[in-house]
Short mmCIF file of C-alpha atoms in Angstrom, two decimals:
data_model
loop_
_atom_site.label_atom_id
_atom_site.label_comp_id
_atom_site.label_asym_id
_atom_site.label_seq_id
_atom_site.Cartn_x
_atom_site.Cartn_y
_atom_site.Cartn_z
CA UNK A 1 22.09 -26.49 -42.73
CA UNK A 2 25.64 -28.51 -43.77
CA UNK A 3 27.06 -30.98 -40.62
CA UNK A 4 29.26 -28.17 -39.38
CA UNK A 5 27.39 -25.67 -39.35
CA UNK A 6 24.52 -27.85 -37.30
CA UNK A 7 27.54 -28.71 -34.89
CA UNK A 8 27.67 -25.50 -34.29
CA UNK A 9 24.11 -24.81 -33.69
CA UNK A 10 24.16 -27.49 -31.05
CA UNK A 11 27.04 -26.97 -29.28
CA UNK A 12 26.36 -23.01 -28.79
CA UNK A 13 22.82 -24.71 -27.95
CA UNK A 14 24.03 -26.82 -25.33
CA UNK A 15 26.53 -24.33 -23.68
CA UNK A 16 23.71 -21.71 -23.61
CA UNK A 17 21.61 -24.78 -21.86
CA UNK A 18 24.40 -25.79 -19.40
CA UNK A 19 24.95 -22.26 -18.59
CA UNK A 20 21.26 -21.73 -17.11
CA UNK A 21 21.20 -24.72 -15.19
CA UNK A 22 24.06 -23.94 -13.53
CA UNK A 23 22.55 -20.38 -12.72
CA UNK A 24 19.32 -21.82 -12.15
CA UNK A 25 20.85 -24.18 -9.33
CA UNK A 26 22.53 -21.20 -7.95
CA UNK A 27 19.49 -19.22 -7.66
CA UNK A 28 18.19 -22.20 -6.50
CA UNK A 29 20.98 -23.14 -3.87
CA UNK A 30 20.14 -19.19 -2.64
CA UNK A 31 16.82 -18.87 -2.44
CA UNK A 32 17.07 -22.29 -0.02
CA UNK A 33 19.52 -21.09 1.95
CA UNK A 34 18.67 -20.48 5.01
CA UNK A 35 19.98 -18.99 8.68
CA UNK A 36 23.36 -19.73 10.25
CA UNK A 37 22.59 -23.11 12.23
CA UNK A 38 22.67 -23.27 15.70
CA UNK A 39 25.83 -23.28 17.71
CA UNK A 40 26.40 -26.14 20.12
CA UNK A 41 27.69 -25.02 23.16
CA UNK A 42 28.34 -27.30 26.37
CA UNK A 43 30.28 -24.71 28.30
CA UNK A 44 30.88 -20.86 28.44
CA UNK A 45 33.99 -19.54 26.72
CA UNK A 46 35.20 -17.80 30.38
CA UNK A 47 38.26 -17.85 32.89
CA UNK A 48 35.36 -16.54 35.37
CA UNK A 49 34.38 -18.60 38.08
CA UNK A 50 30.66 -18.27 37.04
CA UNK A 51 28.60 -21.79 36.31
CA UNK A 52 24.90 -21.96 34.65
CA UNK A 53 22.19 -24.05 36.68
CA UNK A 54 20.00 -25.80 34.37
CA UNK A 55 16.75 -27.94 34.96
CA UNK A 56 15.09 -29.65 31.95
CA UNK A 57 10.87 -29.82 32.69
CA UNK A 58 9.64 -33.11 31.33
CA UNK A 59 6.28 -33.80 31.57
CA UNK A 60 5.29 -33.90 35.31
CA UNK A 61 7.15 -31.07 37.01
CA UNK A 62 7.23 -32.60 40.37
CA UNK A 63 10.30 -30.91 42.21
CA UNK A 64 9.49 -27.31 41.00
CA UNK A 65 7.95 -25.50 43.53
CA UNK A 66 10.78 -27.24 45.83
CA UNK A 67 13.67 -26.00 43.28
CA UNK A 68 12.26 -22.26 43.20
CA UNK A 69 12.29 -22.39 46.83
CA UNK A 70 15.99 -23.56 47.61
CA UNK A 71 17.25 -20.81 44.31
CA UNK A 72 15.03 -18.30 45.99
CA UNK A 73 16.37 -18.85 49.30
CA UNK A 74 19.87 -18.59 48.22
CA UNK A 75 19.60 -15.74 45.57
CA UNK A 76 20.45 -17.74 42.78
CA UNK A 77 18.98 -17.46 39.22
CA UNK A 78 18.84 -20.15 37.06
CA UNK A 79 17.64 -21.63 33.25
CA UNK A 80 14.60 -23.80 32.81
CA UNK A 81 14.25 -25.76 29.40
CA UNK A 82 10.88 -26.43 28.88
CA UNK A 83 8.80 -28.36 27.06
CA UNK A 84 5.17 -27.60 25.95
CA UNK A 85 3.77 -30.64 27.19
CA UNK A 86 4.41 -30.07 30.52
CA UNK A 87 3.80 -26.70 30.38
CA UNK A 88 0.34 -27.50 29.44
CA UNK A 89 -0.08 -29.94 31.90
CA UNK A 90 1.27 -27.96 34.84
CA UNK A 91 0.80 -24.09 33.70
CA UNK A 92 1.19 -22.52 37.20
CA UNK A 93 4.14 -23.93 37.72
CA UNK A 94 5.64 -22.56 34.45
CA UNK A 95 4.33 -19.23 35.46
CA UNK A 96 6.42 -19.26 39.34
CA UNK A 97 9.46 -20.21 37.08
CA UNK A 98 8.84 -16.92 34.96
CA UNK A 99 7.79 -14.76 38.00
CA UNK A 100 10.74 -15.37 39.76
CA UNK A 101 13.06 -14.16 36.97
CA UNK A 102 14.44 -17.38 35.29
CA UNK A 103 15.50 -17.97 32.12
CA UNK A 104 13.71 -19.80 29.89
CA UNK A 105 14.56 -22.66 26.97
CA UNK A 106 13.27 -24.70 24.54
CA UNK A 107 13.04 -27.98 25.24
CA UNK A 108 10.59 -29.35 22.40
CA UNK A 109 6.70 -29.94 22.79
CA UNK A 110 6.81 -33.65 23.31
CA UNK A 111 10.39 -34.55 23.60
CA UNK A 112 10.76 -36.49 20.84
CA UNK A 113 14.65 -37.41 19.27
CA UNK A 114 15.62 -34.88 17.47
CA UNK A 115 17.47 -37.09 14.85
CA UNK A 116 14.81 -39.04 13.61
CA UNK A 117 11.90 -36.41 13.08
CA UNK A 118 11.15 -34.39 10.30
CA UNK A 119 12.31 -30.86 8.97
CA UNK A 120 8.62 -30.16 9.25
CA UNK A 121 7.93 -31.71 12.65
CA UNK A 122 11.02 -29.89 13.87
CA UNK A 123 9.61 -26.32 13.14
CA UNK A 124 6.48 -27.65 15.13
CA UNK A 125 7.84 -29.42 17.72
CA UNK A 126 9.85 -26.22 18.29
CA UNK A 127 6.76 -23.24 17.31
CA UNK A 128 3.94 -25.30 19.57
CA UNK A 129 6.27 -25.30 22.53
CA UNK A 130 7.09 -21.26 22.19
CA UNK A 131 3.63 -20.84 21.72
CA UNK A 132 2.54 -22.83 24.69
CA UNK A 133 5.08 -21.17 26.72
CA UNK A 134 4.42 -17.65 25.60
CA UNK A 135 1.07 -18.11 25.78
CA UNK A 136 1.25 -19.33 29.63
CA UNK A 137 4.39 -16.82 30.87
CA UNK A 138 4.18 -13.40 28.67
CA UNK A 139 8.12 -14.50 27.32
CA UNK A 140 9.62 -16.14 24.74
CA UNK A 141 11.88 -19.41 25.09
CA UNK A 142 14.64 -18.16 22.10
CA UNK A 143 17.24 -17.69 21.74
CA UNK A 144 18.24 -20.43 23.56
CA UNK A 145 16.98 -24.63 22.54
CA UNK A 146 18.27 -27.80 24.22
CA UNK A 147 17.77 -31.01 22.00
CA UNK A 148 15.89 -33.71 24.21
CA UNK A 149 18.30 -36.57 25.14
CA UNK A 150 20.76 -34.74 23.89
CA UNK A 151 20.21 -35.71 20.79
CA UNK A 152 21.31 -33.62 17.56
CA UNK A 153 23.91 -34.24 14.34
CA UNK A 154 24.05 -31.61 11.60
CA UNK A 155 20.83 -31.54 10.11
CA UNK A 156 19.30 -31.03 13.32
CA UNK A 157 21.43 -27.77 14.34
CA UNK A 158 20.86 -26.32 10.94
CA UNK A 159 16.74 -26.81 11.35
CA UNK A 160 16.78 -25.50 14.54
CA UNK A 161 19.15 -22.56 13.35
CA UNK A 162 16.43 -22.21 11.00
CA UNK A 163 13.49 -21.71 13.01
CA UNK A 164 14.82 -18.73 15.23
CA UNK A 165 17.15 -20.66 17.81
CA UNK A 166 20.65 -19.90 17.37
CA UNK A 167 22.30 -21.34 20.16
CA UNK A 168 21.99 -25.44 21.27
CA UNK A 169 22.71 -25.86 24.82
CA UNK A 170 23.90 -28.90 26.16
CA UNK A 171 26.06 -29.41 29.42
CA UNK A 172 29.49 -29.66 30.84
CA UNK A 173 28.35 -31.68 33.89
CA UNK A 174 25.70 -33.95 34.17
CA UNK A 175 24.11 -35.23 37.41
CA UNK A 176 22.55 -38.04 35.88
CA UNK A 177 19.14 -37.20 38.70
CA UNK A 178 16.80 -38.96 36.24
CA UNK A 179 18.08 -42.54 37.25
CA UNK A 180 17.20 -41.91 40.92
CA UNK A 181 20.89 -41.43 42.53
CA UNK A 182 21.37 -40.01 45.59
CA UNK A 183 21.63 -36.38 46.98
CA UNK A 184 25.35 -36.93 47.74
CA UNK A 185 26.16 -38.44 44.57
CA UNK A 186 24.89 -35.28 42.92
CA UNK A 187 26.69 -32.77 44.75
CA UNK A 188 30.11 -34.89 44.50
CA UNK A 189 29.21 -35.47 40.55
CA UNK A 190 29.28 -31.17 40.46
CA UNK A 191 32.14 -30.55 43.11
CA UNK A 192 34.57 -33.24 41.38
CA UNK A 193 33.43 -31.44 38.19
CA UNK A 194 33.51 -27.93 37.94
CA UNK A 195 35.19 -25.63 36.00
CA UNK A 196 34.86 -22.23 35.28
CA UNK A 197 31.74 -21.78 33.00
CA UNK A 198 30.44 -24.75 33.57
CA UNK A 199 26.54 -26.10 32.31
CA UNK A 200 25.16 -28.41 34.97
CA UNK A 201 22.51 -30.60 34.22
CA UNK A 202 19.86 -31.74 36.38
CA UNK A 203 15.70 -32.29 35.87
CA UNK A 204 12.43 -31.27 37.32
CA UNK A 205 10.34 -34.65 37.47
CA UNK A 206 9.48 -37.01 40.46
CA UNK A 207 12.03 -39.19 38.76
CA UNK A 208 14.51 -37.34 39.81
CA UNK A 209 14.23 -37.45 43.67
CA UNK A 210 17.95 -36.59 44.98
CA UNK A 211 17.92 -32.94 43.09
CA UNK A 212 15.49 -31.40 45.88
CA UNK A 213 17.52 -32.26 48.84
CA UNK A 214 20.90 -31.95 46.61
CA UNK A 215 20.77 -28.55 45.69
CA UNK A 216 21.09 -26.30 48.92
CA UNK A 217 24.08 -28.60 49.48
CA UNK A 218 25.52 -27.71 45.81
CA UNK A 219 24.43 -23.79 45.73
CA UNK A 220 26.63 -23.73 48.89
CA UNK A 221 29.89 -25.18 48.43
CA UNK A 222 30.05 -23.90 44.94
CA UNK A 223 29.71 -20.31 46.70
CA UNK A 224 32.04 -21.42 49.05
CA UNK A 225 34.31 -22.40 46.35
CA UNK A 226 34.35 -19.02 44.51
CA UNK A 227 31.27 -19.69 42.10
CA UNK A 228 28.61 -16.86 40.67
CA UNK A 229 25.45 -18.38 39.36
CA UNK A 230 24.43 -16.89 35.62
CA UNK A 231 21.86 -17.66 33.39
CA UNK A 232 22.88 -19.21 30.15
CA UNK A 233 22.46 -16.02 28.89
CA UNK A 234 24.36 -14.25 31.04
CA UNK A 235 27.35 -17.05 30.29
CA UNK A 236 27.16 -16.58 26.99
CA UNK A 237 26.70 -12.66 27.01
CA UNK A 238 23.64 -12.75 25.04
CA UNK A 239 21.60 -9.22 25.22
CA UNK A 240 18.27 -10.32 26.77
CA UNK A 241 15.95 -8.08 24.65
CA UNK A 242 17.08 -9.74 21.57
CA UNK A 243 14.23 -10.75 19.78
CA UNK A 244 13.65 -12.24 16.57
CA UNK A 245 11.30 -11.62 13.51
CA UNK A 246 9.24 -13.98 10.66
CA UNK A 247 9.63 -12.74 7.36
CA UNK A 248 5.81 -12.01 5.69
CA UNK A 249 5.51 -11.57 2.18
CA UNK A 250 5.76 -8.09 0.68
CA UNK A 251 8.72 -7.71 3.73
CA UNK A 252 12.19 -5.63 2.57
CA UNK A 253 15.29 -5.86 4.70
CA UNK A 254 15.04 -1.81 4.95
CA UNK A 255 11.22 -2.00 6.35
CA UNK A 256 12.07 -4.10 9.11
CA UNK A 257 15.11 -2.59 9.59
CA UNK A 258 13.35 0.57 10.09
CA UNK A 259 10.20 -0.74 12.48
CA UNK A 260 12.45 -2.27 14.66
CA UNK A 261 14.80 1.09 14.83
CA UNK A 262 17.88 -0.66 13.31
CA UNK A 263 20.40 -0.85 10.00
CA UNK A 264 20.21 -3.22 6.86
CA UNK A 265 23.18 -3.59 7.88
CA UNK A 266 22.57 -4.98 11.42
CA UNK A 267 20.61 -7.33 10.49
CA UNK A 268 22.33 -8.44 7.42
CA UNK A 269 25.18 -9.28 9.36
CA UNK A 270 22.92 -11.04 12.64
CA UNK A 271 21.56 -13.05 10.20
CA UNK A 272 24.47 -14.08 7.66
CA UNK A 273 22.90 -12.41 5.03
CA UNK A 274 25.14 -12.21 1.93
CA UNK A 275 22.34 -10.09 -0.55
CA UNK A 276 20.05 -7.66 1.74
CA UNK A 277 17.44 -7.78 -1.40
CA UNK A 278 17.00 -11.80 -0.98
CA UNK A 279 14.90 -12.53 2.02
CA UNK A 280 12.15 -15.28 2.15
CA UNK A 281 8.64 -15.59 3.50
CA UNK A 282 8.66 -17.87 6.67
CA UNK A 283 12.73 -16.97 7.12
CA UNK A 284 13.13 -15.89 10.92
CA UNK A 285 15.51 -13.19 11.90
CA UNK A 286 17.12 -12.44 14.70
CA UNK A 287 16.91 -8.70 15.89
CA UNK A 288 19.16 -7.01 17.40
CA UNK A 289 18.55 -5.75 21.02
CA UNK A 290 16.85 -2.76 21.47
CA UNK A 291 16.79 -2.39 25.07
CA UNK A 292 13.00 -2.60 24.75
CA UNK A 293 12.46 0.31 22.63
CA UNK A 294 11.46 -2.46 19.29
CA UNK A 295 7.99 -1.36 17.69
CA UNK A 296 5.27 -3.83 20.08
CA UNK A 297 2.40 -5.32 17.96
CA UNK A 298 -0.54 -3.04 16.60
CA UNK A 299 -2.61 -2.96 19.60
CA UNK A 300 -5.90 -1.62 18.27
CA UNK A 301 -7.37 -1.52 14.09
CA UNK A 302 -9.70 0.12 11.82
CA UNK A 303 -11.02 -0.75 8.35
CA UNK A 304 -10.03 0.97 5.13
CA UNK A 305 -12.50 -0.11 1.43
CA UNK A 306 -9.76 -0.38 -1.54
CA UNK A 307 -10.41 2.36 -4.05
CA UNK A 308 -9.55 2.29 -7.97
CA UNK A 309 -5.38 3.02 -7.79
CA UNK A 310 -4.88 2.11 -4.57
CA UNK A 311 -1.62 -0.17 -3.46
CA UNK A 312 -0.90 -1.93 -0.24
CA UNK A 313 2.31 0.49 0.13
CA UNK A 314 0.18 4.00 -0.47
CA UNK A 315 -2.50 2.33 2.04
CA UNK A 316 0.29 1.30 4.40
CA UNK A 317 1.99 4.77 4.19
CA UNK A 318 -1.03 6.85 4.58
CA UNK A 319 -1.98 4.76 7.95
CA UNK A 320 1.74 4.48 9.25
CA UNK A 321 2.22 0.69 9.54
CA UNK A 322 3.84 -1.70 6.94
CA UNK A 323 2.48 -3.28 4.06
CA UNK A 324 3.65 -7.20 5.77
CA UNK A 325 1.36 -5.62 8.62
CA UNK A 326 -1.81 -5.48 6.39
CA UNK A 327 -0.75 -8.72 4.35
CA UNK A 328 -0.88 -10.21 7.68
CA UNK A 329 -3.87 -8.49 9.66
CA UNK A 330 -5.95 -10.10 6.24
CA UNK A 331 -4.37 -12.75 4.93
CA UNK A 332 -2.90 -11.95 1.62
CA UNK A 333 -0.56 -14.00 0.08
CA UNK A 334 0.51 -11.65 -2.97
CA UNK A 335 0.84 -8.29 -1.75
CA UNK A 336 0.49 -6.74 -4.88
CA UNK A 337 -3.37 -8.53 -5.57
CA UNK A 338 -5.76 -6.11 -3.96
CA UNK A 339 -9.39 -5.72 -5.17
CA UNK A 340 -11.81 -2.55 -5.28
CA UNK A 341 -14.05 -2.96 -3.07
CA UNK A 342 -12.25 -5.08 -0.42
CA UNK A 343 -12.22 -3.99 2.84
CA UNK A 344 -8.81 -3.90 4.39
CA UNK A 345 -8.34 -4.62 8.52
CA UNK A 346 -5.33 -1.61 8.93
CA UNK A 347 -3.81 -3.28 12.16
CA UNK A 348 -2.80 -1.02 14.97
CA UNK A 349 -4.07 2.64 13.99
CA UNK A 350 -6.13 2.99 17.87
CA UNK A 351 -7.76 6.02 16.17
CA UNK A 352 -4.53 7.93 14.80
CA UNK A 353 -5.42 7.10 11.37
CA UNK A 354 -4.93 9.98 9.05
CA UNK A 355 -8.44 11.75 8.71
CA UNK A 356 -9.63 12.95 5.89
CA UNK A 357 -8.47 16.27 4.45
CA UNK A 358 -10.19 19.23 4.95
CA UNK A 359 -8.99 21.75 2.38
CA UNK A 360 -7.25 21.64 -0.58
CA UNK A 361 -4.39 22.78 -3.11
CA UNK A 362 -3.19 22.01 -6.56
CA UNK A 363 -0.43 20.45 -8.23
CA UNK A 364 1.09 20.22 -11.41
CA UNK A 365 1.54 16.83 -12.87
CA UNK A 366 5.10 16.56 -14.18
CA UNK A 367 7.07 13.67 -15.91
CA UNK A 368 7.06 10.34 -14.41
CA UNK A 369 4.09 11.40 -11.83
CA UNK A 370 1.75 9.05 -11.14
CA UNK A 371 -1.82 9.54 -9.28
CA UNK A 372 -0.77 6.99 -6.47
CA UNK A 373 2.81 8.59 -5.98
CA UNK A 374 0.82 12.27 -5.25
CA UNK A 375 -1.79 11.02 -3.30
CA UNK A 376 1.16 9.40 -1.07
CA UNK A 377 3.13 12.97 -1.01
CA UNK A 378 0.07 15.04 -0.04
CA UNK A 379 -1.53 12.11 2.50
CA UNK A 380 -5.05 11.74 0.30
CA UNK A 381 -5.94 9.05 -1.55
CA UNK A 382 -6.15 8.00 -5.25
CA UNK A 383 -10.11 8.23 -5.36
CA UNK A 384 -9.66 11.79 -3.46
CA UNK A 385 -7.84 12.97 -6.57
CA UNK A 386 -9.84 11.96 -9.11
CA UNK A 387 -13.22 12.59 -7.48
CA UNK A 388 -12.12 16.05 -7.22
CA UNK A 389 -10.84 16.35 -10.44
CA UNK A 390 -13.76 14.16 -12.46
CA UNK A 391 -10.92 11.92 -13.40
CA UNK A 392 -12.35 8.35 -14.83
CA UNK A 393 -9.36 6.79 -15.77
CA UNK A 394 -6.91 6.96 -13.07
CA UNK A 395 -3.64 6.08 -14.87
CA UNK A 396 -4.37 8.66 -17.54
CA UNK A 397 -2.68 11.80 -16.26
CA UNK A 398 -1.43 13.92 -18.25
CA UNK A 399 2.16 16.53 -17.72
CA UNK A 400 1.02 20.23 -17.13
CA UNK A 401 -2.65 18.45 -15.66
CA UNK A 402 -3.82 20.95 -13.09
CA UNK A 403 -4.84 18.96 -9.83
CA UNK A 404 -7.26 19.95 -7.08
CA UNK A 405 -5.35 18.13 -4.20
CA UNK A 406 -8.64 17.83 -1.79
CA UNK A 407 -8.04 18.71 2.53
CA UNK A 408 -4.39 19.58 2.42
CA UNK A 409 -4.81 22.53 4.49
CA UNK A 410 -1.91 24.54 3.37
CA UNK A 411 -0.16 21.38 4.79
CA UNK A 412 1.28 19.95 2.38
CA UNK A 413 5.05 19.38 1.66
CA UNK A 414 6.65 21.85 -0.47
CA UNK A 415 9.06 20.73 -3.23
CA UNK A 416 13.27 20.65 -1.51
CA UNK A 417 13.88 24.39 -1.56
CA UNK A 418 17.90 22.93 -2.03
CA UNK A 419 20.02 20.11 -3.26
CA UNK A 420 21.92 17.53 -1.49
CA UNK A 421 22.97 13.81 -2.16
CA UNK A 422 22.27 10.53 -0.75
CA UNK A 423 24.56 6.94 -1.26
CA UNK A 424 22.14 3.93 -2.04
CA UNK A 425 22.69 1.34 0.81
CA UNK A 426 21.78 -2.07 0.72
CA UNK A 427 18.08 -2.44 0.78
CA UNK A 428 17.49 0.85 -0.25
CA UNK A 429 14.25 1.59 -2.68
CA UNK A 430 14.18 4.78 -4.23
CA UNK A 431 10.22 5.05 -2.91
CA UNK A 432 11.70 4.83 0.91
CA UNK A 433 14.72 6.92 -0.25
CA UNK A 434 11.67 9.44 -1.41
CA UNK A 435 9.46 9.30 1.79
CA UNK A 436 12.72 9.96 3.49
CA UNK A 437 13.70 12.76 1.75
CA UNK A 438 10.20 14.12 1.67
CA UNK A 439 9.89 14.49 -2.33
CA UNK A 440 8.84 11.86 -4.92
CA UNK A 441 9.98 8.97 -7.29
CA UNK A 442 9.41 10.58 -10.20
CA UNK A 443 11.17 13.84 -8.94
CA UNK A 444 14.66 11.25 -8.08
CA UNK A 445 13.87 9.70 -11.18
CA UNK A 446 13.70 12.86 -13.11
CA UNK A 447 16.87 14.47 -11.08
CA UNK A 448 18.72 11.41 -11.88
CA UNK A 449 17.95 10.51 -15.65
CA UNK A 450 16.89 7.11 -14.38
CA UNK A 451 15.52 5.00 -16.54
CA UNK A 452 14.36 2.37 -14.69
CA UNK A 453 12.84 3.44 -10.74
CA UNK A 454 13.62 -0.56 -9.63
CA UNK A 455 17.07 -0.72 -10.94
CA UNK A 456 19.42 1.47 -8.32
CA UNK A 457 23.15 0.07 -7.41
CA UNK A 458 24.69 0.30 -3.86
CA UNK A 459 27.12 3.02 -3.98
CA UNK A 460 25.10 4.96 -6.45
CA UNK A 461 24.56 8.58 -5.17
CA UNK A 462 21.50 10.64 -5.80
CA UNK A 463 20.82 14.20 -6.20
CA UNK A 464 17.79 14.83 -3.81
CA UNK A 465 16.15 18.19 -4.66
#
């Protein structure tokens, strides 16, 4: 090799190089990338004479029971940010806050600052306390987090963005109760104060002692003034039912999209997502509000024993539930790392699994077919097929194979009788495009001349048939 030509060598060489590092650390940028962080807000964007109450819950809860009392007496509803701590150490407390209809925050587990913890010990500062609370009231504290001391910079907002809390509250007015003042100096810190959408500030604990006696004075001139009480997330016109969701592995935008009853698009957008087909395990998404009407945890299970062919998807499709559902309910990490033999919890089936079949047809194996894909289309399983059929090896199938399909009753679903199209969508798989359209992957595949089943575009439109 002469010097020029070795030049050459090495500087194609290095360009080639430089070129996948700098892909690499965009894939790498991505893949880290995480949600929107949280917004800061210290006052509601509103002409509307409408201010938010707020009470922070440290760790004895002294002046509760006395603060429920005067909000209760005068109608007025009002936003608690708690902290797990002191939900642990006074629970029944917590509970008369949630039983009378208040919102509830975030407030950390042990009120540390903010600023000078851990990524880590933020996530657990933040997941013990919703857990705590949860566990105590029935509700969750998101979306809604207050930083304790008010303490947050950049960093912090974009952890706490992270973990499921999009929106930092802090205050427009604050009483300063927890150095003792008086009652009067309180109510003149609001009155000289207020604005329209105002966040007022004020604490729980014995420490501080003029709230109690300060607040039928406040709740009444403020009324007097003009003033509607809202909860934070009334000021901020936040739906109440939204609700957010952790990523498992095995998870696609379009499955959650379709248990919770919304788009790919939806969330997408909620969430800031730029590329529907990159999500993360451990990423937490914020759902859109459903009025209610979200799918609620599996509430009963049954067992299924992994058979020779048998997926997590075909086992998640024949019991209707979701293959992060079954990851979950039995703790596999790689979805796709199943065993014969192994004996599945299927969460939430409360006795509507699919029973066995009890008569049978046949099928033709055509191009592309595989034993799993049938066995999904006619609601058996893999080792139904090939026990009736004396098959050993169950990816050896062969096109023109007459199959006894075992218990489908004249039930199964009959090939499309006529043509129509469908647009690929962000998300989209062509195996949920074919359990949607009632017909098969190889059968789109086949339709389609596509070469490839994982390789569809957005945009690309499909002859269903």
């Amino acid at each position: 090799m002469n010097t020029k030509t070795r030049r050459s060598f090495i500087s194609k060489t290095v360009g080639i190089l430089i070129t996948f590092l700098l892909m690499l650390s965009s894939i790498l940028t991505f893949s880290t990338a995480q949600a929107a962080p949280a917004q800061s807000i210290s006052r509601g964007n509103t002409t509307e004479k409408v201010v938010a109450l707020t009470f922070d819950d440290g760790s004895d809860g002294t002046n509760i029971n006395t603060i429920l009392q005067t909000l209760s007496n005068h109608n007025v509803t009002a936003t608690f940010f708690l902290t797990g701590s002191g939900a642990n150490n006074h629970p029944q407390a917590i509970r008369n806050i949630s039983n009378q209809g208040h919102q509830l925050g975030n407030h950390s587990y042990s009120h540390p600052y903010f600023t000078q913890i851990s990524a880590a010990e933020t996530v657990s500062q933040l997941q013990r306390s919703e857990d705590t609370i949860r566990q105590i009231t029935g509700r969750s504290t998101k979306p809604i987090f207050r930083p304790p001391y008010g303490d947050y910079n950049s960093t912090v907002l974009q952890r706490v963005g992270d973990a499921g809390y999009p929106y930092s509250i802090m205050w427009t007015i604050d009483t300063i109760d927890w150095t003792g003042n008086s009652s009067s100096d309180i109510v003149a810190r609001v009155m000289n104060r207020i604005v329209p959408g105002a966040i007022v500030l004020m604490h729980t604990g014995a420490g501080a002692s003029g709230t109690p006696a300060a607040l039928p004075t406040m709740i009444t001139r403020l009324k007097s003034a003009g003033y509607r009480f809202v909860t934070i997330n009334q000021l901020l016109n936040i739906n109440a039912s939204t609700q957010t969701y952790t990523v498992k592995a095995g998870d696609t935008l379009y499955a959650i999209a379709l248990r919770y009853d919304t788009t790919v698009q939806t969330l997408a957008s909620l969430n800031n997502i730029s590329n529907p087909s990159l999500i993360r395990v451990g990423q937490v998404l914020i759902l859109p509000g459903s009025g209610g009407t979200t799918t609620p945890p599996p509430s009963s299970s049954t067992t299924y024993t992994v058979k020779a062919g048998d997926t997590l998807s075909a086992i998640a499709a024949r019991y209707n539930t979701t293959v992060s559902s079954i990851a979950a309910a039995n703790n596999i990490t790689n979805v796709n790392l199943i065993s014969i033999g192994q004996v599945l919890t299927i969460p939430g089936s409360g006795g509507t699994t699919t029973p066995p079949p009890s008569s049978s047809t046949t099928y033709t194996v055509k191009s592309g077919d595989t034993l799993s894909a049938i066995a999904a289309r006619y609601n058996t399983t893999v080792s139904s097929i090939a026990a009736a059929n004396n098959i050993t090896n169950v990816n050896l199938i062969r096109v023109g194979q007459v199959l006894t399909i075992p218990g489908s009753g004249g039930s199964t679903t009959p090939p499309p009788t006529s043509t129509t199209t469908y647009t690929v969508k962000a998300g989209d798989t062509l195996y949920a495009i074919a359990l949607r359209y009632n017909t098969t992957v190889s059968r789109l595949v086949s339709v389609n001349n596509i070469s490839n089943p994982n390789l569809i575009s957005i945009g690309q439109v499909l002859t269903i048939r």
